[in-house]
Each structure stands twice: as structure tokens, then as C-alpha cells.
XYZ file of C-alpha atoms in Angstrom:
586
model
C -0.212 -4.358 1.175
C 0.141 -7.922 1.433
C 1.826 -9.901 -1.541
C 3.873 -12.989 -2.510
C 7.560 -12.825 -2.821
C 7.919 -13.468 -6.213
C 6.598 -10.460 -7.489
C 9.557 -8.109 -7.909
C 8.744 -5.484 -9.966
C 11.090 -6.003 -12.627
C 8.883 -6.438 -15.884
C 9.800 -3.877 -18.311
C 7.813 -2.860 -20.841
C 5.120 0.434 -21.839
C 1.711 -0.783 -21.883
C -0.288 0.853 -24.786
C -3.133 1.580 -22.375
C -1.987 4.599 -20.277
C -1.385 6.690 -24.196
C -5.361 6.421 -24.647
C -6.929 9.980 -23.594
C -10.439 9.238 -21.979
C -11.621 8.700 -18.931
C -14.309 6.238 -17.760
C -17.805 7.437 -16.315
C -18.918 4.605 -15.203
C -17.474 0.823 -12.953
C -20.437 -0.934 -12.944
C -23.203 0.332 -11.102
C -21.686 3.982 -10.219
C -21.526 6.968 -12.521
C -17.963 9.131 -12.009
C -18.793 12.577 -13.829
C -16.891 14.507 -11.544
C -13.560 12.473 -12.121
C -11.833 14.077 -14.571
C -8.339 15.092 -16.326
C -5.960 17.942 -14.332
C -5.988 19.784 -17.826
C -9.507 20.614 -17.151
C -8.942 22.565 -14.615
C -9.197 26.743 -14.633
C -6.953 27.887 -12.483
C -8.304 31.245 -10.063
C -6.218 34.307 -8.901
C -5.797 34.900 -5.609
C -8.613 37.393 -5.983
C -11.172 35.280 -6.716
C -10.788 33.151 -3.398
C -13.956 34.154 -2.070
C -15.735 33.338 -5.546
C -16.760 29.359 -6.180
C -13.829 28.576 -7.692
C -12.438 28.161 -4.202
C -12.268 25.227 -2.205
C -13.776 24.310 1.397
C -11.369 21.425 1.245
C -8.665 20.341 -1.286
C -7.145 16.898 -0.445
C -3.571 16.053 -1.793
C -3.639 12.077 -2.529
C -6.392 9.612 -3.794
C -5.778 6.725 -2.189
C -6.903 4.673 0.513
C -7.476 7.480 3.082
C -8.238 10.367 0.822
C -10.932 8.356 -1.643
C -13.375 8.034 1.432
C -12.478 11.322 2.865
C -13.357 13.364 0.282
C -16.768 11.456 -0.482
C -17.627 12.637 3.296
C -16.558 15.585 3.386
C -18.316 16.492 0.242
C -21.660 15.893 1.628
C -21.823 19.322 3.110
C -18.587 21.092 1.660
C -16.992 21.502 -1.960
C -14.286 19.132 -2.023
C -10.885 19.492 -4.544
C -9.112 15.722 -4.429
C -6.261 15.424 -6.379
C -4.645 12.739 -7.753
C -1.305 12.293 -9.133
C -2.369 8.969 -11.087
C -4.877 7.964 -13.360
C -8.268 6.194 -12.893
C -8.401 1.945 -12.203
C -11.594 1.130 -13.708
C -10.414 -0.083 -17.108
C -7.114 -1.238 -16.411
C -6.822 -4.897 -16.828
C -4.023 -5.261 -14.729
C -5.433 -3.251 -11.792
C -8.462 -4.742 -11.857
C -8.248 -8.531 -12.248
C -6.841 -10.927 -9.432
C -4.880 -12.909 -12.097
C -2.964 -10.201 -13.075
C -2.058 -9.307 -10.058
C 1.606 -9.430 -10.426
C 2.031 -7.210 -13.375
C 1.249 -3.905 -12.139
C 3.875 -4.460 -9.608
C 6.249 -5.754 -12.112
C 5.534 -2.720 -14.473
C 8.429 -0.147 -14.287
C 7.294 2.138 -16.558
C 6.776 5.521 -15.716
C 2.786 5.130 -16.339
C 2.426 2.334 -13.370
C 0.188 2.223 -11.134
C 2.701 1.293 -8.844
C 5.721 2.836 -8.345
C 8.779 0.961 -7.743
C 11.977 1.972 -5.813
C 14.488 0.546 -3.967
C 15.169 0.970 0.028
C 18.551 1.939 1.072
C 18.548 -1.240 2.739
C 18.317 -3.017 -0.676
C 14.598 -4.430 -0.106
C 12.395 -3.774 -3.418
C 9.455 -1.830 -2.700
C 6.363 -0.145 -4.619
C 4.378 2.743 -3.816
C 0.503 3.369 -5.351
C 0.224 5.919 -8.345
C -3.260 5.557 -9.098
C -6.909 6.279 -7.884
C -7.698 4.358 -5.019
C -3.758 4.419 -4.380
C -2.747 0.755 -2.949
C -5.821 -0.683 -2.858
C -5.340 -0.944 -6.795
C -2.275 -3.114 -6.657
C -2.282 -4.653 -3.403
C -3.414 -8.334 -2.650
C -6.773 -7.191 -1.600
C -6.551 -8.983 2.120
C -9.543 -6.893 4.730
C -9.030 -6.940 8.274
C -9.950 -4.830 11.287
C -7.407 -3.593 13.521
C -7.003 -4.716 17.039
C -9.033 -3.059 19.702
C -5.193 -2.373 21.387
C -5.007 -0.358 17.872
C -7.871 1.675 18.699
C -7.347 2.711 21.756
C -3.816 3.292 21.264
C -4.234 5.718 18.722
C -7.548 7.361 20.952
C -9.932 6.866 18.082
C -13.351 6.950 19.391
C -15.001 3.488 19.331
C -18.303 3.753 18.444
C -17.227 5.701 15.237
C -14.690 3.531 14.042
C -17.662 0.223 14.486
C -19.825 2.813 12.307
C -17.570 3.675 9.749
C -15.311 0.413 9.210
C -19.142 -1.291 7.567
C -19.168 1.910 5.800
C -16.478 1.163 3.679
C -17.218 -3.128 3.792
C -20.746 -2.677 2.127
C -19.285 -1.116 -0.580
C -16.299 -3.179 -1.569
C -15.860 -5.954 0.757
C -16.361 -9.644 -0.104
C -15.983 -12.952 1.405
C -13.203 -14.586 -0.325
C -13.891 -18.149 -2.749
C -11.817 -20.216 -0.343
C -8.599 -21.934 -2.179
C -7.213 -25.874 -1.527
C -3.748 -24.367 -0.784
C -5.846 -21.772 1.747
C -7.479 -24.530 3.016
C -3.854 -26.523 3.819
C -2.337 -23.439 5.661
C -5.749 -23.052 7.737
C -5.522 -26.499 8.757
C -1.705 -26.989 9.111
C -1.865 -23.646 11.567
C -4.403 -25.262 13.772
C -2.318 -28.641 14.269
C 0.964 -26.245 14.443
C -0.944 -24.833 17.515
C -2.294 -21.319 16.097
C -5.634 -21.877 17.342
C -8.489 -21.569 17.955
C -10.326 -21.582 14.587
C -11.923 -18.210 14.231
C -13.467 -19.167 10.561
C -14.339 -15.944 8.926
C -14.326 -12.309 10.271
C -13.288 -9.412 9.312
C -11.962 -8.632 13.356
C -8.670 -9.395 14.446
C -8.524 -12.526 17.233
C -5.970 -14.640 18.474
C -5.798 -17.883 16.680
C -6.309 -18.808 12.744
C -9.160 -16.730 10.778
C -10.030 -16.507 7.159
C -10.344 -12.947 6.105
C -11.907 -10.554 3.746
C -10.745 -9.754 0.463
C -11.850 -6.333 -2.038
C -11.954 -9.076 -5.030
C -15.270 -10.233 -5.542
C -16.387 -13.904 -6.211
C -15.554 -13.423 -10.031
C -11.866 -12.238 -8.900
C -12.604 -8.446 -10.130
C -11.272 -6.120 -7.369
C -13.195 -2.875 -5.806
C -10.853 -0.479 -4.738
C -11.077 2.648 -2.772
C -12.058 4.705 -5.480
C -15.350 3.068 -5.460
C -15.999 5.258 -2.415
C -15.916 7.881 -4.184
C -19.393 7.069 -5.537
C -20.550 7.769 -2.129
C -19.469 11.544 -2.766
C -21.951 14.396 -3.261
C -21.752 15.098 -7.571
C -22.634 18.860 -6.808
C -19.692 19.206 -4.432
C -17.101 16.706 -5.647
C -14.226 16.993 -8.336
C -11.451 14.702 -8.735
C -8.509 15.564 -10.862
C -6.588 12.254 -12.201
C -2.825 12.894 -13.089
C -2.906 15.757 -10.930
C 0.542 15.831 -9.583
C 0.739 18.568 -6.778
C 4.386 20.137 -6.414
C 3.672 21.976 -3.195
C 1.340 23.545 -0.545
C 0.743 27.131 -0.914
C 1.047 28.711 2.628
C 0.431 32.621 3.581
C 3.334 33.386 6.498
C 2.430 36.998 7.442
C 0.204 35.623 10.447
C 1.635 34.223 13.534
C 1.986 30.416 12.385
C 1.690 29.630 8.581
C -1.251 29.242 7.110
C -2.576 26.972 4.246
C -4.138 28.787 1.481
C -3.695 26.240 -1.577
C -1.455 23.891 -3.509
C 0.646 24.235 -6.578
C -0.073 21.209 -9.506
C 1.012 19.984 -12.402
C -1.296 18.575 -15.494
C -0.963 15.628 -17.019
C 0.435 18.338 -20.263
C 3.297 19.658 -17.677
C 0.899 22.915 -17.308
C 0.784 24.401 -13.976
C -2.013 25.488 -11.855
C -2.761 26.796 -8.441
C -6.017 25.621 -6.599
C -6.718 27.860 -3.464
C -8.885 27.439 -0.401
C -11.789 29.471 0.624
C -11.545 32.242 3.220
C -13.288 30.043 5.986
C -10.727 29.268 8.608
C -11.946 25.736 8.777
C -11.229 25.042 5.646
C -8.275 22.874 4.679
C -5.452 21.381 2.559
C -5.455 17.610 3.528
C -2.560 15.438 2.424
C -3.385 11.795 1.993
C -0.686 10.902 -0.242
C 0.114 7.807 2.194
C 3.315 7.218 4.455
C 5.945 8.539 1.427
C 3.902 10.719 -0.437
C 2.983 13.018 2.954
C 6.357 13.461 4.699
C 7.864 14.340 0.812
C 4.996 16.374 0.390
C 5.647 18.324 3.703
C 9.497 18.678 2.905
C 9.064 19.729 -0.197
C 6.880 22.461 1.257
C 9.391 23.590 3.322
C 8.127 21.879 6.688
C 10.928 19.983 7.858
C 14.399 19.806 9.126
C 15.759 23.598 8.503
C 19.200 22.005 7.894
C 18.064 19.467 5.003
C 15.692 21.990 3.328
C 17.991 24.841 3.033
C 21.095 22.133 2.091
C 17.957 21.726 -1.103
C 17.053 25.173 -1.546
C 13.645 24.628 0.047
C 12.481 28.369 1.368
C 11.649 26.552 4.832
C 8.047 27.763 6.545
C 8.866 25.597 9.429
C 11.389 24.202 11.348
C 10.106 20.466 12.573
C 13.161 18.018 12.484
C 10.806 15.064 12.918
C 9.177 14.851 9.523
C 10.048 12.054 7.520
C 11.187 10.710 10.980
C 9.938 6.924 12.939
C 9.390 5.004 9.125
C 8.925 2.082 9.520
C 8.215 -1.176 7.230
C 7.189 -4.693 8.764
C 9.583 -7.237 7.645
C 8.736 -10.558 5.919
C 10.368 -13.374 4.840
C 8.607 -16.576 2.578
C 9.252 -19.919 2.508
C 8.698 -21.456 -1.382
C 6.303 -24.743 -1.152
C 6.877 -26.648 -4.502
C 3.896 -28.492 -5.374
C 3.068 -31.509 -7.980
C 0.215 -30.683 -8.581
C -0.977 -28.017 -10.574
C -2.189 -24.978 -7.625
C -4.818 -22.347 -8.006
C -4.082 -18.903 -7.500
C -5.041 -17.424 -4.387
C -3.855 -14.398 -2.778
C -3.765 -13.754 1.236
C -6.974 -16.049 2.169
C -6.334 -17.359 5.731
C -4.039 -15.518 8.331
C -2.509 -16.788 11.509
C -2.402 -14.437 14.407
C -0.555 -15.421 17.385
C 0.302 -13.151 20.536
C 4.412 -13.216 20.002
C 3.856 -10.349 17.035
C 4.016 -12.676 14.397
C 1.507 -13.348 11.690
C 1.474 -16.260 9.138
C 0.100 -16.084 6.126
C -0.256 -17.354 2.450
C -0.172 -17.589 -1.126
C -0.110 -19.713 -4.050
C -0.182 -20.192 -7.934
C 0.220 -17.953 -11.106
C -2.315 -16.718 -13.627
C -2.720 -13.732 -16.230
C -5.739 -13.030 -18.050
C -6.309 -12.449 -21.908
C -7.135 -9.289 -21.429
C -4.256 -8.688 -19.685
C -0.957 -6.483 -21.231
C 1.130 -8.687 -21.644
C 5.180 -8.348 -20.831
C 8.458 -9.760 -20.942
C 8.807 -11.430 -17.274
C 12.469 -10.719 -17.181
C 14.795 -13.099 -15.555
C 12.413 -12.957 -11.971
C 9.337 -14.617 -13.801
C 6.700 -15.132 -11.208
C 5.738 -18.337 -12.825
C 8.852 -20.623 -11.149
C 9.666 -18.309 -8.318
C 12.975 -18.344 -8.656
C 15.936 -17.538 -10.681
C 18.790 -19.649 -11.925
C 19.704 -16.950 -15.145
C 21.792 -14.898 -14.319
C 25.066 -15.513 -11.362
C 24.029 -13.689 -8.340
C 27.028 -11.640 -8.960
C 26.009 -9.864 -11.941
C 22.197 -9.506 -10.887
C 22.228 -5.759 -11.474
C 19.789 -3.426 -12.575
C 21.394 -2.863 -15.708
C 21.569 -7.014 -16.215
C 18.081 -6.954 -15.514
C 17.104 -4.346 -18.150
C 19.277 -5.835 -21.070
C 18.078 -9.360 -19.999
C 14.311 -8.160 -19.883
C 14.822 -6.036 -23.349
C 16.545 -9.152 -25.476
C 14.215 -11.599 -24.215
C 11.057 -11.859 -26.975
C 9.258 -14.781 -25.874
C 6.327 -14.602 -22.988
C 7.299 -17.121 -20.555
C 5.466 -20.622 -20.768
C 6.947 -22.454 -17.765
C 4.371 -23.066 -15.397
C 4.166 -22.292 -11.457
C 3.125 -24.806 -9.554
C 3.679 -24.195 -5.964
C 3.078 -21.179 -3.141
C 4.298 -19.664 -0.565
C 4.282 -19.228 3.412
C 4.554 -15.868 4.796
C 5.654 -14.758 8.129
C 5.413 -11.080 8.954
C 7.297 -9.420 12.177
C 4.037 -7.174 13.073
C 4.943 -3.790 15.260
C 8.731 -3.930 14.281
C 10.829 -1.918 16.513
C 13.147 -1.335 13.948
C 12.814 2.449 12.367
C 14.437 3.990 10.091
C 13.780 7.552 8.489
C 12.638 9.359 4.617
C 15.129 12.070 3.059
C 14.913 13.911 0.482
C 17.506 13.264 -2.700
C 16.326 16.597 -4.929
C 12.750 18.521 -5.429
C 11.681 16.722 -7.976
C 8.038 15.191 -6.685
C 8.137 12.401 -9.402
C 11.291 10.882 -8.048
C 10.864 8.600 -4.882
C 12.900 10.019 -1.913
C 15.586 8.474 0.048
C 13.870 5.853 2.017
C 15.722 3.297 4.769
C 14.038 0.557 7.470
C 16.952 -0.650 9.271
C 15.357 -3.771 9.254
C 16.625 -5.793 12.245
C 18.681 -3.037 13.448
C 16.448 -3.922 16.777
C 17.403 -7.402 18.196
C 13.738 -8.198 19.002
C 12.244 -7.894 15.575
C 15.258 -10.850 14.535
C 14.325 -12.708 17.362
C 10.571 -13.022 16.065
C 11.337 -13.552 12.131
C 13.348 -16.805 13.056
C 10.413 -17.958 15.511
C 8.031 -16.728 12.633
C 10.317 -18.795 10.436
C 10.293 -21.794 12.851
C 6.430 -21.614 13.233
C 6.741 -21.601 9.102
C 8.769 -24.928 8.424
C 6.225 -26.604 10.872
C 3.210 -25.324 8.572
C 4.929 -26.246 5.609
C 6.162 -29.596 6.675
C 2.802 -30.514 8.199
C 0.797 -33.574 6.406
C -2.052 -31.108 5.568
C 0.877 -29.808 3.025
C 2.342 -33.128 2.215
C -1.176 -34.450 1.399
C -2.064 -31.518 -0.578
C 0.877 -30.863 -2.832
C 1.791 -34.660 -3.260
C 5.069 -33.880 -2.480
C 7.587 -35.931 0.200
C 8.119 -34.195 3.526
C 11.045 -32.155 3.019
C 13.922 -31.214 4.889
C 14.469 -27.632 6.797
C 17.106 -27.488 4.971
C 16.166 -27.926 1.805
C 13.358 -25.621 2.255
C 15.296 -22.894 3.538
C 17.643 -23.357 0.404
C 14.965 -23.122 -1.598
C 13.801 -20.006 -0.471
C 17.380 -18.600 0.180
C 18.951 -19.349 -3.462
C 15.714 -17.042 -4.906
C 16.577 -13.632 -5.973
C 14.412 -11.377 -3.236
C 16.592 -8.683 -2.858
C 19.818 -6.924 -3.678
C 21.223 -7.973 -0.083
C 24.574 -9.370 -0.822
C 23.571 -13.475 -0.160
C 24.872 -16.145 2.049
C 24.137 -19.178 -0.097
C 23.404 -22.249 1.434
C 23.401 -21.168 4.777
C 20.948 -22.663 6.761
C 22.887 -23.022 9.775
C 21.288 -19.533 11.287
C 17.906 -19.131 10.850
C 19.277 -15.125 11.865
C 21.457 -15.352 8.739
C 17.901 -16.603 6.654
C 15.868 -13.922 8.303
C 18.918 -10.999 6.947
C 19.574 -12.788 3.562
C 15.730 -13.311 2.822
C 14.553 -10.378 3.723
C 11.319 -8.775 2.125
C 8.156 -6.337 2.374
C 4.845 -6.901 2.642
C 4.007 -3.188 1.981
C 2.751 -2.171 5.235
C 5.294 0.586 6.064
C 4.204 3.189 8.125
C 5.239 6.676 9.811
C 6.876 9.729 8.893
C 4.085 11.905 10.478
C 3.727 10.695 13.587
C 0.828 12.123 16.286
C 2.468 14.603 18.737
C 5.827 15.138 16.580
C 4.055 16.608 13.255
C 1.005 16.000 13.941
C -1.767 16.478 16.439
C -4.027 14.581 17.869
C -6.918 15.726 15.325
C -4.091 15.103 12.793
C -3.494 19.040 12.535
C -0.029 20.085 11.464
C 1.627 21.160 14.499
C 2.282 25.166 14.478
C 0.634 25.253 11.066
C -3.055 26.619 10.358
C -5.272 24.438 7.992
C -2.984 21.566 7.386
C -3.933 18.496 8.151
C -2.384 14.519 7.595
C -4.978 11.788 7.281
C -3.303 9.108 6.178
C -0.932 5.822 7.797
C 2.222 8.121 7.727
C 0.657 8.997 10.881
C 0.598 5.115 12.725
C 3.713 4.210 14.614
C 2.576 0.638 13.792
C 0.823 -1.087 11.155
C -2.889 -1.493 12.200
C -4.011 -5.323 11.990
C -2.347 -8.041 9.753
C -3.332 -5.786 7.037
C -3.751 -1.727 7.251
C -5.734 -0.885 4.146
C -9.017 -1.820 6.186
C -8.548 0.689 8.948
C -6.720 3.181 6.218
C -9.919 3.565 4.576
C -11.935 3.781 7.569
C -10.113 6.238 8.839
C -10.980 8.349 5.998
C -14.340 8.142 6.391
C -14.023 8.207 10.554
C -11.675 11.633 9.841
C -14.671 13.324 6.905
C -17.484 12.554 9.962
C -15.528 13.894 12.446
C -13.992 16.973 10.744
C -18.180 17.201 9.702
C -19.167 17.020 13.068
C -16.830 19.163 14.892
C -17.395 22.190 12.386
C -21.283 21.554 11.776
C -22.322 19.899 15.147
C -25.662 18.058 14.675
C -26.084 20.235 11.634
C -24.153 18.117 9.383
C -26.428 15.191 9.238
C -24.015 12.644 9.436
């Protein structure tokens, strides 16, 4: 999920909208009848499993993967999708490009993001919310690589059929920004080239890309797939939040029979699969959500569930195992001129594994809820408030909750992005408790690997040439500026709670450590031939499946959420196809 640096999640306040109790039937063009709350739900007995109110499919996670998936798969089989957040259609802040900072920023416990903290002191945010990060990301579309495709032995002609699947629905070609326009140009002289102008594929040079926000800067997430799903088969629950898989362990492996969830009242319920050995609990709850979800089902490490009281069903010491996050750092590009907002536009793919990219400007809409902006305020990108010292979360919250004015001061300026892509870097997800509303233990490592430091400082070299170009100069009417002075810039900004070596911008490895962000791309936890299988089965586990990027080893493209989505709909055809043949009309 790419973003700009200066969003770092620390606006606190409770937006009235999430206490209203409706739900929308309509975005636009599409009708939504089958979305609806968890509390609707009426629970069966175990008896009943052969009745209706069972389940051909019930898929844990409505997010990028699982949206598309379950609008497949219910073309031919009832379909349970279950959400632990609510619906993006009517949320200002989801669903405008200006505002796309405050979800992020929002720490409440009604987010559509939520926020936690690495071990390695990196602020991060997970989706909570239909359509899962493709509500709160930056909306950037790209293809992955054909490497990616055959790496991962997708089949080909598939993936070219279902990646336009997903582009004629919410895909747009993005309203092309000056400050865009400057990057494209200054990575062609810096020697990215060639010029690939606009495509959604992923080629060696400088390319504009594709963006979900349409030419009026509303964005079309993943849950707009959903409209592709059969009414008579469908149901969605919204603020669904599933505590565990159900399994049945008298056969020879454990077998799936149905999950365990919470309402958005706190009332449990238990939603159970049909007889049919095909069918299938699917988790889709993304690279955080799917490892927790397995743990907490007692599929993992024997040692760390029993230390948690976790009856374990299987003993598989590699889930939550190979996470791994693609590090970032920014450089700030002050401007005199007053910028437009534009999220990740143009993109600059070069063959050392390191991407450049862009952003610039500040906006929020009327319609927006408003917030306190704390002492990180997106607007000037930096902080000068509070002594680095006593930047705590606790500082943060009193600063946020005394402070009564909205900020005025305004952001003129952007930012350059470099991105390590395939980091070899890998860290692993633990569990803290068994609580599924609290975020586990998550840690990167980033730069624990010598070659992912020794591409951020030529990222960040390939950066202060962009920057310092005349394309940049010309545009932002600002004198050529120093390394130096642009590294400071960067470096004195409050990114992180890494401990900070101020002024230091004798070692571009010190920057890289001290400077250190996400771009929300992590990835793993699942991995093929560890938990998984090929097919994405649960290893020694009957009808349990993973569809989601806790299954990459690396983060497809300069952006995943492209091939994330298609590989919902690629999985629904396939899973169609192998149990229906030529039969399922698809």
C-alpha cells in the first residue's frame, strides 16, 4: 500500500460516523442487498449442516483477495464472506483522495485502518474494512512482473484473463499532476529510462501507472467486486469478527467444518460448511490477519500455542514465519509554490531492486471528519513540537487531546520515495494473547541483510539526483539544494520511534536506519510449501485454504494490491474449474 511519509497515524479522535446503524445498498451504479450486519445472522446446529443454512464456501477476510473471490465463487456455489469491518461506501474519509491521510491517522478503535507498531519501531496500519487495503491505501495499479508469475507457477493465460477482470471494474487512468510530471521527467535525465508512458505492466524504465481513484478523485475499492457476485448465492457479513476455525479431528488430518464469530453486539455465532468435501473455509484476512488467524486456531508452533493455552490441531512451526515488509525511506522536497495533491502517479523501475516513486501536497474535503492533527500534522511534514526525547505515545495523546484548533498551516511541498523491492530481510509474527482484536507481535528486521542497506543508500543516491534535478528546481521555484540539507530535512522529521542520529548525513547507511519507513507492502507468514500448498491448501489440513499475499515471499510489482485482487478472482476460477470442469461456465 503505497503512501507518503507524513502520514503517521497519530490523529486521535472518534468520528461520529461509525455510531450510525445502517448500511448502504447501493455505490453508484451497483445494488449490495446481500451485504449486511453480523447480527443478522441465525446461527445453525451442527445438525442442520446438510440443510441451506450451510455453506459451500465461507471466506474469513474481505479484502483485496477475498472481495473478488467470493464474487466468483458465488457464481455456482453459496458463498459466506465475512468481514471483521464495516462497509466503505459512505465514508468520507475512505472514499475521497483528499482525505486520504485521515483514515490512516485515525486511532480509534472504529478505523478502517488499524494502526500498530513493529517491534522494530516502524509505524504501520493494517485494513479493517470492506475491500480491506484497497480502502486506505494510495490507490497506485500495477501488474506484477512476468518473473512474478512464473515464480509463483500461476498459469499465464489466467492471470492475462483475470487481472482486466478486476481493471474494468475499478481501474482508471490517473489526472496526471505537475509534481508527477517533474519526477517523470527528472527520472528520465537521472537515467531511469526508457519512457514507458502509461501501462498498467511492469517494464524497466519510468511508467505512469494506474490508480482505483477515478478522474473526480473518488476511489473504487475491492468491494466493488463484489457487485460481480451472484445475489442468490452471496452474503456478506460487515463487523463480522471471526475468533476461530472450527475443525473436526476424529479423521486422519483435521478437517474444516466452520468458524466461530463475533457480532458487531459481542454475540457469538458459529457458521458451518456443507458436507461436500470440496467445500471450504478460506482465510483472506491478508499477511497478519491469516497467520493470527491460523495460530489462534491452533495451527502453529506446538510450543507457542500451548505457552497461550491454544488446544493445538497442528503442529507447523513455520506459520507466522518469512514476514517480510519492503523498506522505504523519503526525501521531503519543499516547494514555493503552492503543490497539488497527488498520490503515487509515476514510478521508476530500475533492474538493481529499487523503485522510485512520488508524492506531493495536502488536502481534506468538507465532507470530511475532521480531527485534531496532533503534533505530526501532514500539512508541514515535519515536527519541531515536541524534543525528540519526549516523543512518546503518551506525549502524543495529551498533545493531540489539549490541542482544539484544526491546523491552518499549509503544505507546500512532496516527497520522493525509494522502496528496497524483494528485501532479503525477514523477520517473523507472534502471538502476544488470544485476543483477535489486538494486533500480534510483528518484527521486519529491516536491514538485518546487508544487501537490502546496500540498495536503500543507492535508492537514496538515485533520490537526491531526482530531487536536485532542474525539472525540480524549475518546478518548485526553489534553489538547488544541498545533499545535505536535504537529507537533514528528511532526517530531523519524526518517521519513527527509532532512536535518531540528528544531523548525520555523513552515512547515507546511518540515513537509510534512522529514516526508516513502510510502504505497506509486507508480505508472508504463509508461505507455499511450508503452510501452504501449491493450490494454497493448508498443508496436513482438509478444507483449509490461504488466498491471500501472506502467501508471496516477495511483494508482487511496485505495488501488490493489483495482483492481490487478481488473484482472487484467478483462485474463485480455478477452485470453479477444478471442482466443476467445463461445467462451471467460467
Amino acid at each position: 500500500m503505497a503512501s507518503i511519509h507524513t502520514v503517521k497515524f497519530l490523529l486521535f479522535f472518534v468520528p461520529w460516523f461509525w455510531t450510525c446503524n445502517f448500511l448502504p445498498l447501493s455505490q453508484g451504479k451497483y445494488d449490495y442487498p446481500y451485504i449486511k450486519k453480523a447480527s443478522s445472522f441465525s446461527s445453525p446446529s451442527i445438525s442442520d449442516t446438510s440443510l441451506n443454512k450451510a455453506y459451500d464456501y465461507i471466506i474469513v477476510g474481505g479484502g483485496g483477495a477475498g472481495c473478488p473471490l467470493a464474487a466468483t465463487l458465488s457464481q455456482n456455489f453459496s458463498v459466506l464472506l465475512l468481514e471483521r469491518g464495516g462497509v466503505p461506501f459512505t465514508n468520507p474519509n475512505v472514499t475521497f483522495l483528499e482525505n486520504f491521510h485521515i483514515t490512516l491517522a485515525d486511532l480509534s478503535s472504529t478505523s478502517a485502518s488499524q494502526y500498530f507498531v513493529s517491534t522494530d519501531g516502524v509505524f504501520n496500519a493494517r485494513g479493517r474494512v470492506l475491500g480491506g487495503g484497497t480502502s486506505i491505501n494510495a490507490g497506485f495499479y500495477t501488474r506484477a512482473s512476468s518473473r512474478f508469475i512464473s515464480k509463483v507457477g500461476w498459469d499465464a493465460k489466467l492471470v492475462n484473463e483475470s487481472y482486466p477482470w478486476v481493471e474494468k471494474q475499478i481501474v482508471h487512468r490517473p489526472k496526471f499532476s505537475p509534481f508527477q510530471r517533474a519526477v517523470r521527467d527528472s527520472l528520465i535525465d537521472t537515467g531511469v529510462s526508457p519512457f514507458n508512458g502509461f501501462t498498467y505492466d511492469h517494464i524497466y524504465g519510468t511508467k505512469v501507472g494506474g490508480t482505483i481513484f477515478d478522474r473526480f478523485g473518488r476511489r473504487h475499492t475491492a468491494a466493488e467486486l463484489l457487485a460481480s457476485g451472484n445475489p442468490e448465492k452471496l452474503t456478506v457479513l460487515v463487523h463480522a469478527t471471526v475468533q476461530k476455525i472450527v475443525f473436526d479431528t476424529t479423521g486422519k488430518n483435521p478437517k474444516a467444518v466452520g468458524v466461530i464469530f463475533n457480532d458487531e453486539n459481542g454475540k457469538q455465532h458459529e457458521a458451518m460448511l456443507g458436507n461436500d468435501k470440496q467445500s471450504e473455509v478460506i482465510l483472506s484476512s491478508g499477511a497478519i490477519g491469516s497467520p493470527q488467524m491460523l495460530l489462534l486456531s491452533g495451527i502453529g508452533p506446538k510450543a507457542e500455542l500451548e505457552n497461550l493455552n491454544i488446544s493445538v490441531v497442528l503442529d507447523n512451526h513455520f506459520v507466522g514465519k518469512g514476514m517480510i515488509d519492503n523498506p522505504m525511506n523519503a526525501l521531503y522536497v519543499p516547494s514555493n509554490r503552492p503543490v497539488h495533491q497527488s498520490l503515487i502517479q509515476t514510478v521508476g523501475i530500475t533492474k538493481k531492486g529499487i523503485y522510485i516513486e512520488a508524492s506531493s501536497g495536502f488536502s481534506q474535503s468538507n465532507s470530511s471528519i475532521h480531527c485534531h492533527h496532533g503534533i505530526m500534522s501532514a500539512e508541514i511534514g515535519q515536527l519541531s513540537t515536541i524534543p525528540p526525547k519526549q516523543r512518546s505515545i503518551e506525549a502524543i495523546q495529551a498533545y493531540a487531546k489539549n490541542k482544539r484548533d484544526i491546523p491552518v498551516e499549509a503544505f507546500k511541498g512532496g516527497f520522493v520515495l525509494s522502496k528496497v523491492s524483494s528485501a532479503w530481510s525477514v523477520g517473523e509474527l507472534k502471538l502476544i494473547n488470544t485476543n483477535v482484536n489486538d494486533n500480534p507481535s510483528i518484527t521486519f528486521n529491516y536491514f538485518s541483510h546487508p544487501h537490502d542497506l546496500k540498495r536503500c543508500v543507492e535508492g537514496i543516491r538515485m533520490a537526491l539526483k531526482v530531487v536536485q534535478s532542474e525539472h525540480f528546481t524549475n518546478y518548485t521555484l526553489c534553489k538547488k539544494k544541498t545533499a545535505e540539507k536535504l537529507l537533514n530535512l528528511s532526517v530531523e522529521a519524526n518517521v519513527n520511534f527509532i532512536p535518531k542520529n540528528a544531523n548525520d548525513t555523513t552515512s547515507l547507511e546511518q540515513f537509510c536506519k534512522d529514516t526508516i519507513i513502510t510502504i505497506w507492502h509486507y508480505h508472508g507468514g504463509c508461505h507455499v510449501g511450508k503452510v501452504v500448498s501449491p493450490d494454497y491448501k493448508v498443508l496436513d489440513v482438509d478444507r483449509l485454504r490461504v488466498v491471500d499475499g501472506s502467501t508471496f515471499t516477495e511483494s508482487p510489482g511496485t505495488n501488490p494490491q493489483a495482483t492481490v485482487m487478481m488473484m482472487g478472482r484467478y483462485m474463485g476460477v480455478k477452485i470453479l474449474r477444478d471442482r466443476l470442469g467445463k461445467l462451471a461456465g467460467i
